[in-house]
Amino acid sequence: MPVQSKASWARLKVGLLAIAAMTIFAIVLFLITGDRNFFEGNSSVYTFLSDSAALTDGAPVTLNGIPVGKVRKISLSGSADPQKQIRVDMEIRDSYLRSIPVDSITAISAANLLGTKFINITRGKSSQTIRGGQTLPSLNTAEFEDVVQQGYAILASLKDTVEK
């Protein structure tokens, strides 16, 4: 009997050691590959758009091209204002909040030719900076779409010219 109890105690120790090792491995792997820093806080900042333009949850948020956060949630705002139909909740790292003036402008931008969208914040010139829970103004996405449509028209006319 004593030999059997020693064997079961040894199995228990090996099992506990294996569980502890897998837990430590999972935590280290998450910290290395994850984009969230547990030692830095995040704040919510909002913007309103007329159209989401295929923007998705988790899309990057940049400040003049530098990654500062991500889109947490996109939802209908319920507003009667046609320029504020879509509410975008952005999660911005606290260390970047003091770099974003209150007169900064948000806009949807395309990351590549395939149309992957993200929010770009263009820095303003005010000395006051935003705080968590505040709203940033945005560019009208309809104007951006009009520019894209005009670009297609110009390309079509250029194609006709080249064919002639």
XYZ file of N, CA, C and O in Angstrom:
656
model
N 0.785 -1.196 0.000
C 0.000 0.000 0.000
C 0.835 1.273 0.000
O 0.498 2.201 -0.693
N 1.909 1.345 0.821
C 2.679 2.570 0.847
C 3.285 2.893 -0.524
O 3.410 4.050 -0.886
N 3.663 1.899 -1.294
C 4.241 2.133 -2.611
C 3.187 2.744 -3.538
O 3.469 3.663 -4.308
N 1.959 2.255 -3.428
C 0.891 2.769 -4.279
C 0.557 4.217 -3.918
O 0.297 5.039 -4.790
N 0.572 4.579 -2.647
C 0.290 5.960 -2.259
C 1.418 6.894 -2.698
O 1.168 8.039 -3.075
N 2.658 6.425 -2.669
C 3.770 7.237 -3.157
C 3.643 7.460 -4.663
O 3.917 8.552 -5.165
N 3.195 6.451 -5.392
C 3.038 6.575 -6.844
C 1.917 7.551 -7.186
O 2.047 8.379 -8.089
N 0.819 7.478 -6.451
C -0.280 8.401 -6.736
C 0.107 9.836 -6.357
O -0.291 10.788 -7.022
N 0.856 10.016 -5.270
C 1.350 11.346 -4.903
C 2.295 11.883 -5.980
O 2.244 13.060 -6.326
N 3.146 11.042 -6.524
C 4.065 11.453 -7.584
C 3.282 11.852 -8.837
O 3.621 12.844 -9.502
N 2.234 11.094 -9.185
C 1.401 11.441 -10.344
C 0.712 12.792 -10.132
O 0.599 13.589 -11.050
N 0.240 13.040 -8.926
C -0.407 14.309 -8.621
C 0.568 15.468 -8.774
O 0.231 16.504 -9.358
N 1.800 15.294 -8.262
C 2.810 16.349 -8.396
C 3.146 16.619 -9.859
O 3.258 17.768 -10.281
N 3.288 15.569 -10.654
C 3.590 15.729 -12.080
C 2.429 16.428 -12.790
O 2.623 17.319 -13.616
N 1.196 16.049 -12.458
C 0.022 16.688 -13.060
C -0.061 18.164 -12.729
O -0.313 18.999 -13.589
N 0.160 18.511 -11.448
C 0.141 19.922 -11.043
C 1.254 20.717 -11.720
O 1.049 21.859 -12.141
N 2.437 20.122 -11.827
C 3.548 20.784 -12.496
C 3.234 21.009 -13.977
O 3.531 22.084 -14.526
N 2.606 20.041 -14.626
C 2.238 20.178 -16.040
C 1.205 21.275 -16.223
O 1.303 22.089 -17.152
N 0.213 21.347 -15.340
C -0.808 22.399 -15.428
C -0.183 23.774 -15.220
O -0.470 24.722 -15.947
N 0.716 23.894 -14.242
C 1.384 25.172 -13.992
C 2.236 25.578 -15.191
O 2.240 26.753 -15.605
N 2.956 24.633 -15.785
C 3.796 24.941 -16.939
C 2.953 25.383 -18.137
O 3.305 26.344 -18.841
N 1.822 24.712 -18.379
C 0.951 25.105 -19.497
C 0.337 26.479 -19.258
O 0.197 27.268 -20.193
N -0.007 26.792 -18.031
C -0.571 28.104 -17.710
C 0.459 29.200 -17.940
O 0.158 30.231 -18.553
N 1.660 29.001 -17.469
C 2.731 29.986 -17.679
C 3.021 30.147 -19.165
O 3.176 31.262 -19.660
N 3.062 29.057 -19.907
C 3.295 29.111 -21.346
C 2.195 29.903 -22.053
O 2.473 30.736 -22.910
N 0.931 29.674 -21.680
C -0.184 30.383 -22.302
C -0.117 31.879 -22.006
O -0.350 32.711 -22.896
N 0.222 32.254 -20.780
C 0.323 33.670 -20.417
C 1.452 34.338 -21.185
O 1.284 35.437 -21.730
N 2.605 33.722 -21.247
C 3.740 34.289 -21.981
C 3.406 34.405 -23.461
O 3.697 35.423 -24.100
N 2.786 33.402 -24.033
C 2.412 33.441 -25.443
C 1.432 34.575 -25.706
O 1.569 35.317 -26.685
N 0.446 34.757 -24.838
C -0.516 35.840 -24.987
C 0.165 37.206 -24.887
O -0.135 38.112 -25.658
N 1.073 37.362 -23.944
C 1.759 38.639 -23.781
C 2.656 38.964 -24.971
O 2.799 40.119 -25.355
N 3.261 37.946 -25.558
C 4.146 38.180 -26.702
C 3.347 38.512 -27.954
O 3.697 39.424 -28.698
N 2.270 37.784 -28.202
C 1.530 37.965 -29.451
C 0.357 38.914 -29.334
O -0.146 39.382 -30.344
N -0.114 39.206 -28.143
C -1.282 40.063 -27.972
C -0.946 41.518 -28.216
O 0.194 41.955 -28.069
N -1.973 42.294 -28.613
C -1.763 43.717 -28.838
C -2.201 44.554 -27.639
O -2.165 45.756 -27.665
N -2.613 43.904 -26.592
C -3.049 44.620 -25.403
C -1.947 44.611 -24.352
O -1.379 43.576 -24.040
N -1.649 45.765 -23.806
C -0.662 45.903 -22.760
C -1.411 46.008 -21.426
O -2.175 46.937 -21.219
N -1.188 45.055 -20.530
C -1.892 45.046 -19.252
C -1.453 46.188 -18.338
O -2.141 46.514 -17.390
N -0.321 46.785 -18.611
C 0.206 47.819 -17.747
C -0.173 49.213 -18.218
O 0.196 50.194 -17.604
N -0.907 49.313 -19.329
C -1.306 50.607 -19.866
C -2.823 50.625 -20.025
O -3.409 49.694 -20.565
N -3.437 51.702 -19.573
C -4.885 51.803 -19.650
C -5.360 52.285 -21.014
O -4.594 52.857 -21.793
N -6.626 52.050 -21.289
C -7.259 52.504 -22.513
C -8.478 53.337 -22.160
O -9.125 53.098 -21.139
N -8.795 54.310 -23.015
C -9.974 55.146 -22.813
C -10.843 55.095 -24.046
O -10.351 54.920 -25.157
N -12.132 55.279 -23.839
C -13.072 55.297 -24.954
C -13.223 56.710 -25.478
O -13.392 57.656 -24.705
N -13.157 56.851 -26.790
C -13.381 58.106 -27.490
C -14.373 57.780 -28.600
O -14.335 56.688 -29.171
N -15.251 58.714 -28.918
C -16.325 58.450 -29.869
C -16.253 59.390 -31.064
O -15.715 60.483 -30.974
N -16.805 58.934 -32.160
C -17.004 59.788 -33.316
C -18.283 59.343 -34.003
O -18.734 58.208 -33.832
N -18.883 60.241 -34.764
C -20.115 59.948 -35.492
C -19.865 60.134 -36.976
O -19.183 61.077 -37.389
N -20.431 59.235 -37.774
C -20.250 59.256 -39.227
C -21.608 59.137 -39.901
O -22.581 58.671 -39.303
N -21.654 59.506 -41.175
C -22.890 59.326 -41.929
C -22.995 57.917 -42.500
O -24.082 57.428 -42.760
N -21.849 57.246 -42.679
C -21.819 55.895 -43.247
C -20.594 55.181 -42.684
O -19.528 55.777 -42.560
N -20.736 53.896 -42.388
C -19.598 53.161 -41.832
C -18.595 52.748 -42.899
O -17.467 52.390 -42.570
N -18.981 52.761 -44.162
C -18.080 52.483 -45.293
C -17.281 51.199 -45.112
O -16.082 51.162 -45.342
N -17.938 50.138 -44.667
C -17.333 48.804 -44.499
C -16.265 48.757 -43.406
O -15.421 47.874 -43.396
N -16.312 49.685 -42.482
C -15.429 49.658 -41.312
C -15.887 48.515 -40.410
O -17.078 48.250 -40.301
N -14.966 47.829 -39.768
C -15.318 46.682 -38.931
C -14.818 46.864 -37.498
O -13.894 47.637 -37.249
N -15.446 46.135 -36.585
C -14.966 46.116 -35.195
C -13.537 45.574 -35.194
O -13.219 44.639 -35.913
N -12.685 46.163 -34.380
C -11.294 45.727 -34.298
C -10.384 46.405 -35.302
O -9.176 46.171 -35.293
N -10.939 47.249 -36.170
C -10.110 47.962 -37.149
C -9.156 48.912 -36.420
O -9.486 49.443 -35.354
N -7.978 49.145 -36.973
C -7.021 50.033 -36.309
C -7.497 51.487 -36.270
O -8.248 51.927 -37.132
N -7.041 52.201 -35.257
C -7.223 53.649 -35.159
C -5.821 54.240 -35.143
O -4.976 53.815 -34.351
N -5.579 55.197 -36.048
C -4.252 55.800 -36.122
C -4.337 57.297 -35.876
O -5.366 57.921 -36.114
N -3.237 57.860 -35.407
C -3.088 59.300 -35.238
C -2.016 59.734 -36.219
O -0.833 59.424 -36.023
N -2.427 60.362 -37.308
C -1.505 60.736 -38.388
C -0.652 59.549 -38.823
O 0.541 59.673 -39.063
N -1.267 58.383 -38.899
C -0.595 57.185 -39.389
C 0.045 56.312 -38.327
O 0.489 55.215 -38.627
N 0.083 56.763 -37.079
C 0.693 55.983 -35.999
C -0.411 55.234 -35.258
O -1.377 55.855 -34.802
N -0.302 53.905 -35.115
C -1.353 53.148 -34.416
C -1.483 53.582 -32.953
O -0.499 53.605 -32.223
N -2.714 53.955 -32.565
C -2.956 54.407 -31.196
C -4.085 53.644 -30.519
O -4.348 53.848 -29.335
N -4.768 52.773 -31.253
C -5.876 52.041 -30.658
C -6.621 51.230 -31.692
O -6.083 50.910 -32.755
N -7.876 50.926 -31.366
C -8.691 50.134 -32.285
C -10.158 50.507 -32.127
O -10.566 51.106 -31.125
N -10.936 50.138 -33.127
C -12.375 50.353 -33.094
C -12.972 49.256 -32.216
O -12.757 48.078 -32.466
N -13.675 49.650 -31.185
C -14.287 48.675 -30.291
C -15.671 48.274 -30.773
O -16.025 47.106 -30.766
N -16.478 49.259 -31.211
C -17.855 48.950 -31.577
C -18.369 49.955 -32.590
O -18.083 51.145 -32.492
N -19.151 49.464 -33.547
C -19.818 50.308 -34.537
C -21.308 50.045 -34.397
O -21.746 48.897 -34.422
N -22.088 51.116 -34.234
C -23.521 50.922 -34.037
C -24.299 52.093 -34.630
O -23.737 53.156 -34.911
N -25.591 51.879 -34.817
C -26.468 52.959 -35.238
C -26.669 53.896 -34.055
O -26.887 53.454 -32.927
N -26.601 55.193 -34.318
C -26.689 56.155 -33.222
C -28.124 56.491 -32.841
O -28.380 56.913 -31.725
N -29.055 56.368 -33.782
C -30.434 56.753 -33.509
C -30.663 58.246 -33.652
O -31.745 58.746 -33.368
N -29.666 58.960 -34.135
C -29.768 60.406 -34.307
C -30.532 60.732 -35.588
O -30.453 60.017 -36.583
N -31.259 61.855 -35.576
C -31.971 62.310 -36.764
C -31.032 63.050 -37.712
O -31.356 63.225 -38.881
N -29.871 63.470 -37.225
C -28.902 64.182 -38.057
C -28.287 63.199 -39.057
O -27.701 62.188 -38.658
N -28.399 63.474 -40.371
C -27.855 62.535 -41.369
C -26.329 62.389 -41.300
O -25.789 61.396 -41.768
N -25.644 63.339 -40.703
C -24.191 63.252 -40.579
C -23.770 62.459 -39.342
O -22.588 62.239 -39.128
N -24.743 62.063 -38.514
C -24.432 61.338 -37.272
C -25.249 60.054 -37.163
O -25.762 59.717 -36.109
N -25.352 59.302 -38.239
C -26.137 58.073 -38.256
C -25.405 56.905 -37.590
O -26.023 56.030 -37.020
N -24.081 56.892 -37.682
C -23.260 55.787 -37.183
C -22.399 56.282 -36.030
O -21.720 57.301 -36.141
N -22.400 55.546 -34.932
C -21.538 55.868 -33.790
C -20.400 54.857 -33.762
O -20.619 53.652 -33.791
N -19.173 55.366 -33.700
C -17.983 54.521 -33.645
C -17.320 54.724 -32.287
O -16.930 55.839 -31.945
N -17.234 53.634 -31.517
C -16.546 53.668 -30.224
C -15.102 53.219 -30.461
O -14.868 52.108 -30.937
N -14.169 54.093 -30.133
C -12.753 53.794 -30.326
C -12.091 53.612 -28.973
O -12.388 54.335 -28.023
N -11.187 52.670 -28.891
C -10.408 52.412 -27.675
C -9.003 52.938 -27.939
O -8.265 52.384 -28.744
N -8.643 54.034 -27.270
C -7.351 54.708 -27.475
C -6.485 54.490 -26.243
O -6.948 54.646 -25.110
N -5.209 54.160 -26.449
C -4.284 54.004 -25.321
C -4.104 55.358 -24.622
O -3.946 56.388 -25.267
N -4.133 55.321 -23.307
C -4.063 56.549 -22.510
C -2.812 57.377 -22.793
O -2.852 58.597 -22.726
N -1.711 56.732 -23.127
C -0.477 57.478 -23.376
C -0.587 58.370 -24.611
O 0.177 59.328 -24.743
N -1.535 58.096 -25.512
C -1.704 58.912 -26.713
C -2.784 59.977 -26.561
O -2.878 60.865 -27.412
N -3.601 59.915 -25.521
C -4.677 60.898 -25.375
C -4.148 62.326 -25.305
O -4.737 63.245 -25.868
N -3.033 62.526 -24.632
C -2.495 63.889 -24.506
C -1.847 64.383 -25.797
O -1.417 65.523 -25.878
N -1.803 63.531 -26.821
C -1.279 63.934 -28.129
C -2.388 64.250 -29.127
O -2.113 64.578 -30.264
N -3.645 64.123 -28.688
C -4.778 64.345 -29.586
C -5.519 65.615 -29.151
O -6.255 65.602 -28.165
N -5.336 66.727 -29.882
C -6.063 67.960 -29.545
C -7.567 67.798 -29.770
O -8.012 66.962 -30.551
N -8.363 68.635 -29.096
C -9.816 68.536 -29.187
C -10.339 68.889 -30.575
O -11.443 68.489 -30.934
N -9.567 69.622 -31.374
C -10.030 69.980 -32.721
C -9.527 69.011 -33.792
O -9.592 69.300 -34.982
N -9.062 67.843 -33.383
C -8.633 66.820 -34.330
C -9.848 66.289 -35.083
O -10.965 66.313 -34.584
N -9.623 65.773 -36.282
C -10.698 65.281 -37.149
C -10.480 63.802 -37.435
O -9.374 63.375 -37.756
N -11.556 63.008 -37.340
C -11.469 61.599 -37.686
C -12.017 61.391 -39.098
O -12.882 62.134 -39.554
N -11.494 60.364 -39.759
C -11.968 60.013 -41.096
C -11.686 58.544 -41.345
O -10.743 57.980 -40.792
N -12.506 57.949 -42.180
C -12.266 56.571 -42.590
C -11.281 56.595 -43.738
O -11.435 57.362 -44.684
N -10.256 55.766 -43.645
C -9.242 55.665 -44.697
C -9.118 54.212 -45.126
O -9.488 53.306 -44.385
N -8.565 54.011 -46.308
C -8.347 52.656 -46.820
C -6.881 52.304 -46.640
O -5.991 53.063 -47.011
N -6.630 51.138 -46.062
C -5.259 50.714 -45.779
C -4.562 50.174 -47.028
O -3.347 50.245 -47.128
N -5.338 49.639 -47.966
C -4.733 49.049 -49.159
C -5.738 49.070 -50.300
O -6.855 49.545 -50.146
N -5.345 48.533 -51.438
C -6.220 48.530 -52.604
C -7.422 47.614 -52.443
O -8.415 47.757 -53.151
N -7.345 46.673 -51.527
C -8.459 45.764 -51.305
C -9.572 46.411 -50.492
O -10.648 45.855 -50.356
N -9.299 47.568 -49.930
C -10.335 48.305 -49.227
C -10.412 48.070 -47.741
O -11.433 48.378 -47.136
N -9.384 47.534 -47.110
C -9.381 47.370 -45.659
C -9.426 48.763 -45.035
O -8.561 49.584 -45.281
N -10.456 49.016 -44.236
C -10.686 50.362 -43.696
C -10.166 50.499 -42.272
O -10.080 49.529 -41.527
N -9.816 51.724 -41.917
C -9.413 52.058 -40.558
C -9.782 53.507 -40.298
O -10.123 54.249 -41.217
N -9.733 53.910 -39.035
C -9.999 55.302 -38.654
C -8.666 56.019 -38.507
O -7.779 55.555 -37.789
N -8.526 57.143 -39.206
C -7.334 57.970 -39.050
C -7.747 59.276 -38.387
O -8.693 59.930 -38.820
N -7.055 59.619 -37.321
C -7.281 60.889 -36.633
C -6.204 61.858 -37.107
O -5.013 61.577 -36.963
N -6.640 62.962 -37.707
C -5.700 63.995 -38.137
C -5.592 65.010 -37.012
O -6.593 65.589 -36.585
N -4.361 65.211 -36.537
C -4.131 66.098 -35.389
C -4.544 67.520 -35.676
O -4.261 68.067 -36.725
N -5.202 68.115 -34.684
C -5.569 69.522 -34.766
C -4.473 70.393 -34.172
O -3.359 69.926 -33.899
N -4.797 71.650 -33.958
C -3.795 72.603 -33.476
C -4.093 73.156 -32.082
O -3.336 73.939 -31.555
N -5.189 72.754 -31.469
C -5.586 73.273 -30.165
C -4.590 72.843 -29.083
O -3.955 71.801 -29.178
N -4.496 73.655 -28.047
C -3.625 73.292 -26.922
C -4.335 72.355 -25.950
O -3.694 71.690 -25.156
N -5.675 72.302 -26.013
C -6.438 71.386 -25.161
C -6.466 70.011 -25.813
O -6.614 69.889 -27.027
N -6.327 68.988 -24.999
C -6.352 67.626 -25.526
C -7.617 66.916 -25.063
O -8.245 67.323 -24.089
N -7.962 65.837 -25.764
C -9.178 65.100 -25.415
C -8.960 64.268 -24.157
O -7.832 63.966 -23.778
N -10.077 63.907 -23.555
C -10.082 63.002 -22.414
C -11.001 61.841 -22.762
O -11.780 61.911 -23.701
N -10.890 60.795 -22.002
C -11.746 59.638 -22.227
C -13.214 60.020 -22.153
O -13.606 60.831 -21.327
N -14.034 59.457 -23.033
C -15.460 59.728 -23.052
C -15.871 60.888 -23.934
O -17.059 61.135 -24.100
N -14.912 61.604 -24.510
C -15.251 62.730 -25.373
C -15.470 62.275 -26.816
O -15.113 61.161 -27.199
N -16.050 63.172 -27.608
C -16.352 62.887 -29.007
C -15.477 63.743 -29.905
O -15.304 64.933 -29.656
N -14.939 63.123 -30.946
C -14.163 63.842 -31.950
C -15.028 64.057 -33.196
O -15.772 63.155 -33.593
N -14.925 65.228 -33.840
C -15.678 65.440 -35.083
C -15.081 64.599 -36.211
O -13.930 64.160 -36.147
N -15.879 64.381 -37.258
C -15.408 63.566 -38.374
C -15.642 64.271 -39.699
O -16.485 65.162 -39.805
N -14.891 63.823 -40.702
C -15.131 64.276 -42.064
C -16.356 63.564 -42.597
O -16.651 62.435 -42.204
N -17.032 64.194 -43.517
C -18.202 63.582 -44.127
C -17.749 62.458 -45.049
O -17.031 62.689 -46.013
N -18.160 61.222 -44.760
C -17.745 60.088 -45.596
C -18.370 60.153 -46.976
O -17.821 59.605 -47.926
N -19.501 60.827 -47.124
C -20.123 60.952 -48.450
C -19.208 61.738 -49.380
O -19.101 61.428 -50.564
N -18.535 62.764 -48.848
C -17.604 63.538 -49.672
C -16.457 62.650 -50.131
O -16.015 62.724 -51.274
N -15.968 61.767 -49.254
C -14.895 60.851 -49.612
C -15.353 59.915 -50.727
O -14.634 59.680 -51.693
N -16.571 59.385 -50.605
C -17.105 58.495 -51.638
C -17.282 59.233 -52.960
O -17.061 58.664 -54.026
N -17.670 60.517 -52.908
C -17.800 61.301 -54.141
C -16.454 61.439 -54.839
O -16.366 61.350 -56.068
N -15.397 61.657 -54.060
C -14.059 61.765 -54.629
C -13.656 60.453 -55.301
O -13.097 60.434 -56.398
N -13.951 59.329 -54.639
C -13.635 58.016 -55.207
C -14.405 57.809 -56.508
O -13.856 57.348 -57.510
N -15.697 58.169 -56.524
C -16.509 58.019 -57.731
C -15.976 58.899 -58.854
O -15.943 58.484 -60.019
N -15.538 60.098 -58.549
C -14.944 60.968 -59.565
C -13.662 60.355 -60.101
O -13.369 60.449 -61.292
N -12.910 59.704 -59.225
C -11.692 59.021 -59.666
C -12.002 57.909 -60.648
O -11.296 57.729 -61.645
N -13.091 57.162 -60.384
C -13.503 56.107 -61.319
C -13.892 56.708 -62.672
O -13.579 56.154 -63.716
N -14.596 57.839 -62.655
C -14.996 58.486 -63.906
C -13.766 58.949 -64.689
O -13.709 58.791 -65.919
N -12.798 59.477 -64.002
C -11.570 59.923 -64.672
C -10.824 58.734 -65.254
O -10.325 58.787 -66.390
N -10.748 57.634 -64.510
C -10.089 56.425 -65.031
C -10.810 55.874 -66.257
O -10.173 55.430 -67.217
N -12.139 55.917 -66.247
C -12.910 55.429 -67.392
C -12.644 56.296 -68.625
O -12.456 55.779 -69.732
N -12.603 57.617 -68.432
C -12.337 58.492 -69.579
C -10.900 58.327 -70.060
O -10.626 58.384 -71.267
N -9.973 58.093 -69.145
C -8.580 57.853 -69.539
C -8.472 56.551 -70.318
O -7.751 56.474 -71.321
N -9.214 55.546 -69.908
C -9.232 54.265 -70.617
C -9.761 54.450 -72.032
O -9.199 53.915 -73.002
N -10.852 55.242 -72.193
C -11.394 55.505 -73.518
C -10.387 56.239 -74.396
O -10.236 55.937 -75.587
N -9.673 57.181 -73.799
C -8.669 57.936 -74.546
C -7.538 57.032 -75.010
O -7.083 57.122 -76.166
N -7.088 56.156 -74.147
C -5.997 55.246 -74.483
C -6.451 54.263 -75.585
O -5.691 53.953 -76.504
N -7.701 53.801 -75.505
C -8.204 52.883 -76.520
C -8.311 53.542 -77.889
O -8.114 52.893 -78.907
N -8.631 54.835 -77.923
C -8.731 55.549 -79.194
C -7.349 55.753 -79.779
O -7.086 55.708 -80.921
